[in-house]
Coordinates of C-alpha atoms and ligand atoms in Angstrom, one line a residue:
M1 CA 4.4 -62.3 -124.7
E2 CA 6.5 -59.2 -125.6
Y3 CA 5.6 -56.0 -123.6
T4 CA 8.1 -53.7 -125.1
N5 CA 5.7 -50.7 -126.0
S6 CA 3.9 -51.3 -122.5
K7 CA 7.1 -51.0 -120.9
R8 CA 8.3 -47.8 -122.9
L9 CA 5.1 -46.1 -122.3
F10 CA 5.4 -46.8 -118.5
E11 CA 8.6 -45.3 -118.1
E12 CA 7.6 -42.3 -119.9
A13 CA 4.2 -42.4 -118.0
C14 CA 6.1 -42.4 -114.6
E15 CA 7.8 -39.2 -115.2
L16 CA 4.4 -37.4 -116.2
I17 CA 1.9 -39.1 -114.0
P18 CA 2.2 -40.1 -110.4
G19 CA 3.0 -44.0 -110.5
G20 CA 2.2 -43.7 -114.3
V21 CA -1.4 -44.2 -113.8
N22 CA -4.6 -42.1 -113.2
S23 CA -6.1 -44.7 -110.9
P24 CA -3.8 -46.7 -108.3
V25 CA -5.6 -49.8 -109.1
R26 CA -4.5 -50.0 -112.4
A27 CA -0.8 -50.3 -111.5
F28 CA 0.8 -53.7 -111.3
K29 CA 3.0 -52.7 -108.4
A30 CA 1.9 -55.8 -106.0
V31 CA 2.1 -58.3 -108.8
G32 CA 5.1 -57.2 -111.0
D33 CA 7.0 -54.3 -112.4
Y34 CA 4.7 -52.5 -114.8
P35 CA 0.9 -52.6 -116.2
V36 CA 0.3 -53.4 -119.8
F37 CA -1.2 -50.6 -122.0
I38 CA -4.5 -51.2 -123.6
E39 CA -4.9 -50.2 -127.2
R40 CA -8.8 -51.5 -127.5
G41 CA -11.4 -53.8 -126.1
E42 CA -14.0 -55.9 -128.0
G43 CA -16.4 -58.1 -126.4
A44 CA -14.7 -60.0 -123.9
Y45 CA -11.2 -59.3 -125.1
L46 CA -8.7 -56.6 -124.4
Y47 CA -5.7 -56.0 -126.9
D48 CA -2.4 -54.1 -125.6
V49 CA -0.2 -51.7 -127.4
D50 CA 2.2 -54.7 -128.2
G51 CA -0.7 -56.6 -129.9
N52 CA -1.4 -59.1 -127.2
K53 CA -4.5 -60.3 -126.8
Y54 CA -6.5 -60.9 -123.3
V55 CA -9.7 -62.5 -122.1
D56 CA -10.5 -59.6 -119.7
Y57 CA -11.9 -60.1 -116.0
I58 CA -11.6 -56.6 -115.1
C59 CA -14.2 -55.0 -117.5
S60 CA -13.1 -51.7 -116.4
W61 CA -13.9 -52.8 -112.7
G62 CA -17.6 -53.6 -113.0
P63 CA -19.3 -50.9 -115.6
L64 CA -18.9 -53.4 -118.4
L65 CA -21.4 -56.1 -117.6
L66 CA -21.9 -56.6 -121.2
G67 CA -18.2 -56.5 -122.4
H68 CA -16.5 -54.0 -124.4
Q69 CA -18.3 -52.1 -127.2
P70 CA -21.8 -53.7 -127.1
E71 CA -23.6 -52.7 -130.4
T72 CA -26.6 -50.9 -128.8
V73 CA -24.5 -48.8 -126.3
S74 CA -22.1 -47.5 -129.0
K75 CA -24.8 -46.7 -131.3
A76 CA -26.7 -44.7 -128.6
V77 CA -23.9 -42.6 -127.5
M78 CA -22.8 -41.9 -131.3
E79 CA -26.4 -40.9 -132.0
A80 CA -26.5 -38.5 -128.7
L81 CA -23.0 -37.0 -130.0
T82 CA -24.4 -35.7 -133.3
K83 CA -26.9 -33.8 -131.2
G84 CA -23.9 -32.2 -128.9
S85 CA -22.0 -33.4 -125.9
T86 CA -23.1 -31.2 -122.9
Y87 CA -25.5 -28.6 -122.5
G88 CA -25.3 -27.4 -118.7
A89 CA -29.2 -27.4 -119.0
P90 CA -31.8 -30.4 -118.0
T91 CA -32.6 -32.7 -121.2
G92 CA -35.3 -35.2 -121.5
I93 CA -33.1 -38.4 -121.2
E94 CA -32.1 -37.7 -117.7
V95 CA -36.0 -37.9 -116.8
E96 CA -35.9 -41.1 -118.6
M97 CA -32.9 -42.2 -116.5
A98 CA -34.3 -41.1 -113.3
K99 CA -37.4 -43.1 -113.9
K100 CA -35.5 -46.0 -114.9
I101 CA -33.5 -46.1 -111.6
V102 CA -36.6 -45.3 -109.5
D103 CA -38.7 -48.2 -111.1
A104 CA -35.7 -50.7 -110.7
V105 CA -34.2 -50.1 -107.5
P106 CA -37.0 -50.7 -104.5
S107 CA -36.0 -48.1 -102.2
V108 CA -35.2 -45.1 -104.6
E109 CA -37.9 -42.6 -104.8
M110 CA -35.8 -39.7 -106.1
V111 CA -32.5 -39.7 -107.5
R112 CA -29.6 -37.0 -108.3
M113 CA -26.8 -38.1 -111.3
V114 CA -23.4 -37.2 -110.8
S115 CA -20.3 -38.2 -112.7
S116 CA -18.5 -40.7 -110.3
G117 CA -19.2 -43.2 -107.5
T118 CA -16.9 -41.1 -105.3
E119 CA -19.2 -37.9 -105.8
A120 CA -22.2 -40.5 -105.1
T121 CA -21.2 -41.4 -101.7
M122 CA -19.6 -37.9 -100.6
S123 CA -22.9 -36.4 -101.5
A124 CA -25.2 -39.0 -99.8
L125 CA -23.1 -38.6 -96.7
R126 CA -23.4 -34.9 -97.0
L127 CA -27.1 -35.3 -97.1
A128 CA -27.2 -37.6 -94.5
R129 CA -25.5 -35.3 -92.0
G130 CA -27.7 -32.1 -93.3
Y131 CA -30.7 -34.2 -92.9
T132 CA -30.0 -35.7 -89.1
G133 CA -27.8 -32.8 -88.0
R134 CA -25.3 -35.3 -86.8
N135 CA -21.5 -35.4 -87.7
K136 CA -20.5 -39.0 -87.1
I137 CA -20.5 -41.6 -89.5
V138 CA -19.8 -45.6 -89.5
K139 CA -18.0 -47.4 -92.3
F140 CA -16.6 -50.9 -92.3
E141 CA -13.0 -51.9 -92.3
G142 CA -12.1 -53.2 -96.1
C143 CA -15.2 -51.3 -97.5
Y144 CA -14.3 -48.7 -100.3
H145 CA -16.5 -45.9 -101.0
G146 CA -14.4 -43.8 -103.1
H147 CA -11.7 -41.3 -102.2
A148 CA -13.6 -38.4 -100.5
D149 CA -11.7 -37.5 -96.9
H150 CA -13.9 -39.1 -94.5
L151 CA -14.0 -42.4 -96.5
L152 CA -10.4 -43.0 -96.7
I153 CA -10.4 -44.6 -93.1
K154 CA -9.4 -48.1 -93.2
A155 CA -10.6 -48.2 -96.8
G156 CA -10.6 -51.1 -99.2
S157 CA -9.5 -51.5 -103.0
G158 CA -6.1 -49.8 -104.0
A159 CA -5.8 -48.5 -100.7
L160 CA -5.6 -51.6 -99.0
T161 CA -3.6 -53.3 -101.8
F162 CA -1.0 -50.6 -101.5
G163 CA -0.8 -50.8 -97.7
V164 CA -2.4 -47.0 -97.1
P165 CA -6.1 -47.6 -95.9
S166 CA -5.9 -44.4 -94.0
S167 CA -4.6 -41.7 -96.2
P168 CA -2.2 -39.1 -95.2
G169 CA -3.9 -35.8 -96.1
V170 CA -6.8 -36.4 -94.4
P171 CA -7.3 -33.9 -91.2
E172 CA -7.5 -35.4 -87.8
S173 CA -10.6 -33.4 -87.3
I174 CA -12.3 -35.1 -90.2
A175 CA -11.0 -38.6 -89.5
S176 CA -12.1 -38.5 -86.1
E177 CA -15.8 -38.2 -87.2
T178 CA -15.5 -41.6 -89.0
L179 CA -16.0 -44.6 -87.0
T180 CA -15.0 -48.0 -88.1
A181 CA -16.8 -51.4 -87.4
Q182 CA -16.2 -54.9 -88.7
Y183 CA -18.3 -56.1 -91.7
N184 CA -20.5 -59.1 -90.8
D185 CA -20.3 -58.2 -87.2
I186 CA -23.5 -56.5 -86.3
D187 CA -22.1 -56.3 -82.4
S188 CA -19.3 -54.1 -83.5
V189 CA -22.0 -51.6 -84.9
K190 CA -24.0 -51.8 -81.8
A191 CA -20.8 -50.8 -79.6
L192 CA -20.5 -47.7 -81.8
F193 CA -24.1 -46.7 -81.5
A194 CA -23.9 -47.4 -77.6
Q195 CA -20.8 -45.2 -77.3
Y196 CA -21.9 -42.3 -79.4
P197 CA -25.6 -42.2 -78.9
D198 CA -27.3 -39.5 -81.2
Q199 CA -24.1 -38.6 -83.1
I200 CA -23.9 -41.0 -85.9
A201 CA -25.8 -39.6 -89.0
A202 CA -25.4 -42.6 -91.1
V203 CA -24.1 -46.1 -91.7
I204 CA -22.4 -46.9 -94.8
V205 CA -21.9 -50.3 -96.1
E206 CA -21.3 -52.0 -99.3
P207 CA -24.2 -54.8 -99.2
I208 CA -22.1 -57.2 -100.9
A209 CA -18.4 -56.3 -100.2
G210 CA -16.3 -56.1 -103.2
N211 CA -13.3 -54.1 -102.4
M212 CA -11.6 -56.7 -99.9
G213 CA -12.0 -59.3 -102.5
L214 CA -15.6 -60.6 -102.5
V215 CA -17.1 -61.0 -99.2
L216 CA -21.0 -61.8 -98.7
P217 CA -23.2 -60.6 -96.1
K218 CA -23.7 -63.2 -93.3
E219 CA -27.3 -63.8 -92.8
G220 CA -29.0 -61.5 -90.5
F221 CA -26.4 -58.7 -90.8
L222 CA -28.0 -56.4 -93.2
E223 CA -31.0 -56.8 -91.4
G224 CA -29.2 -55.9 -88.2
L225 CA -27.9 -52.8 -89.7
R226 CA -31.4 -51.8 -90.9
E227 CA -32.7 -52.5 -87.3
V228 CA -30.1 -50.6 -85.3
T229 CA -29.8 -47.3 -87.5
A230 CA -33.7 -47.2 -87.5
E231 CA -33.7 -47.5 -83.7
H232 CA -31.1 -44.7 -83.4
G233 CA -32.7 -42.4 -86.0
A234 CA -29.3 -42.6 -88.2
L235 CA -29.7 -43.3 -91.7
L236 CA -28.7 -46.6 -93.6
I237 CA -26.5 -46.1 -96.9
F238 CA -26.1 -48.9 -99.2
D239 CA -23.1 -48.2 -101.6
E240 CA -24.3 -50.1 -104.6
V241 CA -21.7 -48.7 -107.0
I242 CA -20.5 -52.2 -107.9
S243 CA -23.6 -54.2 -106.9
G244 CA -26.5 -51.9 -108.5
F245 CA -27.8 -53.6 -111.5
R246 CA -25.0 -56.4 -111.0
A247 CA -26.3 -58.4 -108.2
S248 CA -29.5 -58.2 -109.8
F249 CA -31.5 -55.5 -111.9
G250 CA -32.6 -54.0 -108.5
G251 CA -29.2 -54.2 -106.8
A252 CA -28.5 -56.2 -103.6
Q253 CA -31.3 -54.5 -101.7
K254 CA -33.4 -56.3 -104.1
V255 CA -31.8 -59.7 -103.6
Y256 CA -31.7 -59.2 -99.7
N257 CA -34.7 -57.4 -99.6
I258 CA -33.6 -54.7 -97.5
M259 CA -34.7 -51.1 -97.7
P260 CA -31.8 -48.4 -97.1
D261 CA -32.4 -44.9 -96.7
L262 CA -30.1 -43.8 -99.3
T263 CA -28.5 -45.8 -102.2
C264 CA -25.5 -45.0 -104.3
M265 CA -24.6 -46.0 -107.6
G266 CA -22.2 -45.9 -110.5
K267 CA -20.1 -48.3 -112.7
I268 CA -22.8 -50.1 -114.6
I269 CA -25.3 -47.3 -114.9
G270 CA -22.9 -45.4 -117.0
G271 CA -22.5 -48.2 -119.5
G272 CA -18.9 -47.2 -119.6
L273 CA -19.0 -43.5 -119.3
P274 CA -18.3 -41.5 -116.3
V275 CA -21.4 -41.5 -114.1
G276 CA -22.8 -42.2 -110.4
A277 CA -25.9 -41.5 -108.8
Y278 CA -27.4 -41.1 -105.3
G279 CA -31.1 -41.4 -104.4
G280 CA -33.5 -42.8 -101.8
K281 CA -36.5 -41.6 -100.1
K282 CA -38.3 -38.6 -101.3
E283 CA -38.4 -37.2 -98.0
I284 CA -34.9 -37.1 -97.3
M285 CA -33.9 -36.3 -101.2
M286 CA -36.0 -33.2 -101.0
H287 CA -33.2 -31.6 -98.8
V288 CA -30.9 -31.4 -101.7
A289 CA -30.3 -28.2 -103.5
P290 CA -32.3 -26.2 -105.2
V291 CA -35.3 -27.6 -103.2
G292 CA -33.5 -28.1 -99.9
P293 CA -30.6 -26.5 -98.2
V294 CA -28.0 -29.4 -98.7
Y295 CA -25.7 -28.2 -101.7
Q296 CA -24.6 -30.5 -104.3
A297 CA -23.9 -29.6 -108.0
G298 CA -22.0 -31.0 -111.3
T299 CA -21.2 -28.9 -114.4
L300 CA -21.4 -32.4 -116.4
S301 CA -23.9 -34.3 -114.0
G302 CA -26.5 -36.2 -116.2
N303 CA -24.3 -35.5 -119.4
P304 CA -26.1 -36.7 -122.5
L305 CA -23.5 -38.9 -123.7
A306 CA -23.2 -40.8 -120.3
M307 CA -27.3 -40.8 -120.3
A308 CA -27.5 -42.3 -123.5
A309 CA -24.7 -44.9 -122.8
G310 CA -26.6 -45.7 -119.3
M311 CA -30.1 -46.0 -120.7
A312 CA -28.9 -48.3 -123.6
I313 CA -27.2 -50.6 -121.2
L314 CA -30.0 -50.8 -118.5
D315 CA -32.3 -51.5 -121.5
E316 CA -30.5 -54.4 -122.6
L317 CA -30.0 -55.9 -118.9
A318 CA -33.8 -55.5 -118.8
K319 CA -34.3 -58.5 -121.2
P320 CA -35.5 -61.6 -119.6
G321 CA -32.6 -64.0 -118.9
V322 CA -29.7 -61.9 -119.1
Y323 CA -28.5 -62.1 -115.5
E324 CA -29.2 -65.8 -115.5
E325 CA -27.1 -66.4 -118.4
I326 CA -24.2 -64.1 -117.2
E327 CA -24.7 -65.9 -113.6
A328 CA -24.8 -69.4 -115.0
K329 CA -21.3 -68.6 -116.9
T330 CA -19.7 -67.3 -113.5
K331 CA -20.7 -70.6 -111.8
K332 CA -19.4 -72.9 -114.3
L333 CA -16.0 -70.9 -114.4
V334 CA -15.9 -70.9 -110.6
Q335 CA -16.6 -74.6 -110.5
G336 CA -13.7 -75.2 -112.9
L337 CA -11.4 -72.6 -111.1
Q338 CA -12.2 -74.8 -107.8
A339 CA -11.3 -78.0 -109.5
A340 CA -8.2 -77.0 -111.2
A341 CA -7.1 -75.7 -107.5
D342 CA -8.1 -78.9 -106.0
K343 CA -5.9 -80.8 -108.6
A344 CA -2.8 -79.0 -107.8
G345 CA -3.5 -79.2 -104.2
V346 CA -3.7 -75.5 -103.7
K347 CA -5.9 -74.8 -100.9
I348 CA -8.3 -71.8 -101.9
A349 CA -11.4 -70.0 -100.6
L350 CA -13.6 -69.1 -103.4
N351 CA -16.5 -66.5 -102.7
Q352 CA -18.9 -66.1 -105.5
S353 CA -22.1 -63.6 -106.1
A354 CA -24.0 -62.9 -109.4
S355 CA -21.1 -62.4 -111.9
L356 CA -18.8 -61.6 -109.0
F357 CA -16.1 -63.6 -107.5
T358 CA -12.6 -63.9 -105.8
I359 CA -10.4 -66.4 -105.2
F360 CA -8.5 -66.1 -102.1
F361 CA -5.3 -68.1 -101.5
T362 CA -6.2 -69.3 -97.8
E363 CA -7.6 -72.1 -96.6
T364 CA -9.8 -70.0 -93.9
P365 CA -13.3 -69.4 -95.5
V366 CA -13.6 -65.8 -96.1
D367 CA -16.5 -64.0 -94.3
S368 CA -14.8 -61.1 -92.6
Y369 CA -12.1 -58.6 -93.3
Q370 CA -9.6 -60.4 -90.7
A371 CA -10.2 -63.7 -92.9
A372 CA -9.3 -62.1 -96.3
M373 CA -6.2 -60.8 -94.8
T374 CA -5.1 -64.0 -94.2
S375 CA -4.5 -64.6 -98.0
N376 CA -0.9 -65.5 -99.3
T377 CA -0.6 -62.7 -101.5
E378 CA 2.7 -64.5 -102.8
Q379 CA 0.9 -67.3 -104.3
F380 CA -1.7 -64.7 -105.5
K381 CA 1.1 -62.9 -107.5
V382 CA 2.4 -66.2 -108.9
F383 CA -1.1 -67.2 -110.0
F384 CA -1.8 -63.8 -111.6
Q385 CA 1.5 -63.8 -113.7
A386 CA 0.9 -67.2 -114.9
M387 CA -2.6 -66.0 -116.1
L388 CA -1.5 -62.9 -117.7
G389 CA 1.3 -64.8 -119.5
Q390 CA -1.2 -66.9 -121.0
G391 CA -3.5 -64.0 -122.1
F392 CA -6.0 -63.5 -119.1
Y393 CA -6.1 -60.1 -117.7
L394 CA -7.1 -60.5 -113.9
P395 CA -7.5 -58.1 -111.3
P396 CA -3.8 -57.1 -110.1
S397 CA -4.7 -57.6 -106.4
Q398 CA -5.5 -60.5 -104.2
F399 CA -8.1 -57.8 -102.7
E400 CA -10.3 -57.4 -105.6
C401 CA -13.3 -59.2 -107.7
W402 CA -13.1 -60.5 -111.1
F403 CA -15.7 -59.2 -113.2
V404 CA -17.5 -61.7 -115.9
S405 CA -19.5 -59.9 -118.6
Q406 CA -22.3 -61.5 -121.2
A407 CA -19.6 -61.2 -123.6
H408 CA -17.5 -64.2 -122.2
S409 CA -18.1 -67.2 -124.4
D410 CA -18.3 -71.0 -123.0
E411 CA -15.1 -71.3 -125.0
D412 CA -13.3 -68.6 -123.0
I413 CA -14.5 -69.8 -119.8
E414 CA -13.3 -73.4 -120.7
N415 CA -9.9 -71.6 -121.9
T416 CA -9.6 -69.8 -118.6
I417 CA -10.0 -73.2 -116.5
K418 CA -7.2 -74.9 -118.8
A419 CA -5.0 -71.8 -118.1
A420 CA -5.7 -71.7 -114.5
E421 CA -4.7 -75.3 -114.2
I422 CA -1.2 -74.5 -115.1
A423 CA -1.2 -71.5 -113.0
F424 CA -2.2 -73.6 -109.8
Q425 CA 0.6 -76.1 -110.6
A426 CA 2.8 -72.8 -110.5
V427 CA 1.5 -71.9 -107.2
A428 CA 1.8 -75.5 -105.9
A429 CA 5.6 -75.6 -107.0
L430 CA 6.6 -72.4 -105.1
Ligands
LIG1 C1 -15.5 -48.0 -107.6 C2 -16.5 -47.8 -106.2 C3 -16.8 -46.5 -105.7 C4 -15.9 -45.5 -106.5 O1 -16.4 -44.7 -107.6 P1 -15.6 -43.9 -108.8 O2 -16.4 -43.8 -110.0 O3 -14.2 -44.9 -108.8 O4 -15.6 -42.9 -108.0 C5 -17.4 -46.2 -104.6 N1 -17.9 -47.3 -104.0 C6 -17.9 -48.6 -104.5 C7 -18.5 -49.8 -103.7 C8 -17.1 -48.9 -105.4 O5 -16.5 -50.0 -105.8

């Protein structure tokens, strides 16, 4: 493939934008020299500025569960645009959106829309602190909750990929209020509650961890979090920015039947436009301004274009059989990839949940952050480049998920498996 235009744009971008990208995960630093620049997306495909076509397994890192430009979503946005793009005043569609989320997500009785996942988690934690009158929070090593100061401690996603899980610029006074525990290790959480009784406002967790690669909750882990937080008067916050409307229409909390106190959402609920949301028990949400004292606001919150896109994608997802269809495709892909790895004699650990999965280049089953860290990132890099060269666009990091959409056809899946056979052979030849 030719990448002349991508190369030229990247060189120019590096002079104008830090690292040439507006979000670190888009850089290909961990897997190569420069990212491909995208011209357009359609269904399961991306087209770059050099005319190369790729099957897209990033899908904008989660929002595009129906693929690029699903007709109903595009139509809804264009229709909304004919009435205006923002008013800074309440609209009917915000009420519809709130109702849709409250009806779908079991623990959510009231919801506030914001413009990103970062804003959702940041606001939920402020609310938890305001509500409990406590300062400390517990997060898990390798989980990513956006880039608010107190959440960039041992964080996952790009922070992990680029080796800065705890960012400079976060004052020690703020960092010291964040305690970190080990995902899937309830004793590590209990130990923190024993050490800091009556000081912990909330435990925030990705119920299905997606930012150190995909790691599933072990049986009893989420139940344990529910029990220990309730026992100590701390709130349990589920960060469902990835898992919301992906694990199921009601998110991971519906699959695992655990009711958190607060839930953060983003990605899918915006249908590809910038959106986030946080919600939960009415009694807690009534502490948010203007009805309560915990302040939080947003000029573009509940933006009518974003609400139109979100409503349109959720209406499609509510149709019977959609989740089953996407999961069946994912299972077929995952089985084919495992077989391809076996055939080439490459040892992998493959984790899958709904339409998410990660191939870890390790022999160790991955049920923890430590296990994920045993992955061979050199092998990943070779695999990634071999797939890219054959027209398959994967997350450019070992520690991210592949995202499958409804738009991926059986043929796309079969072609991906065939390409992976070649890519695994390249890994085996290392
Ligand atoms: C992507 C993500 C966020 C941050 O959302 P942004 O919209 O990028 O700010 C928060 N939590 C999780 C679990 C995420 O995957």
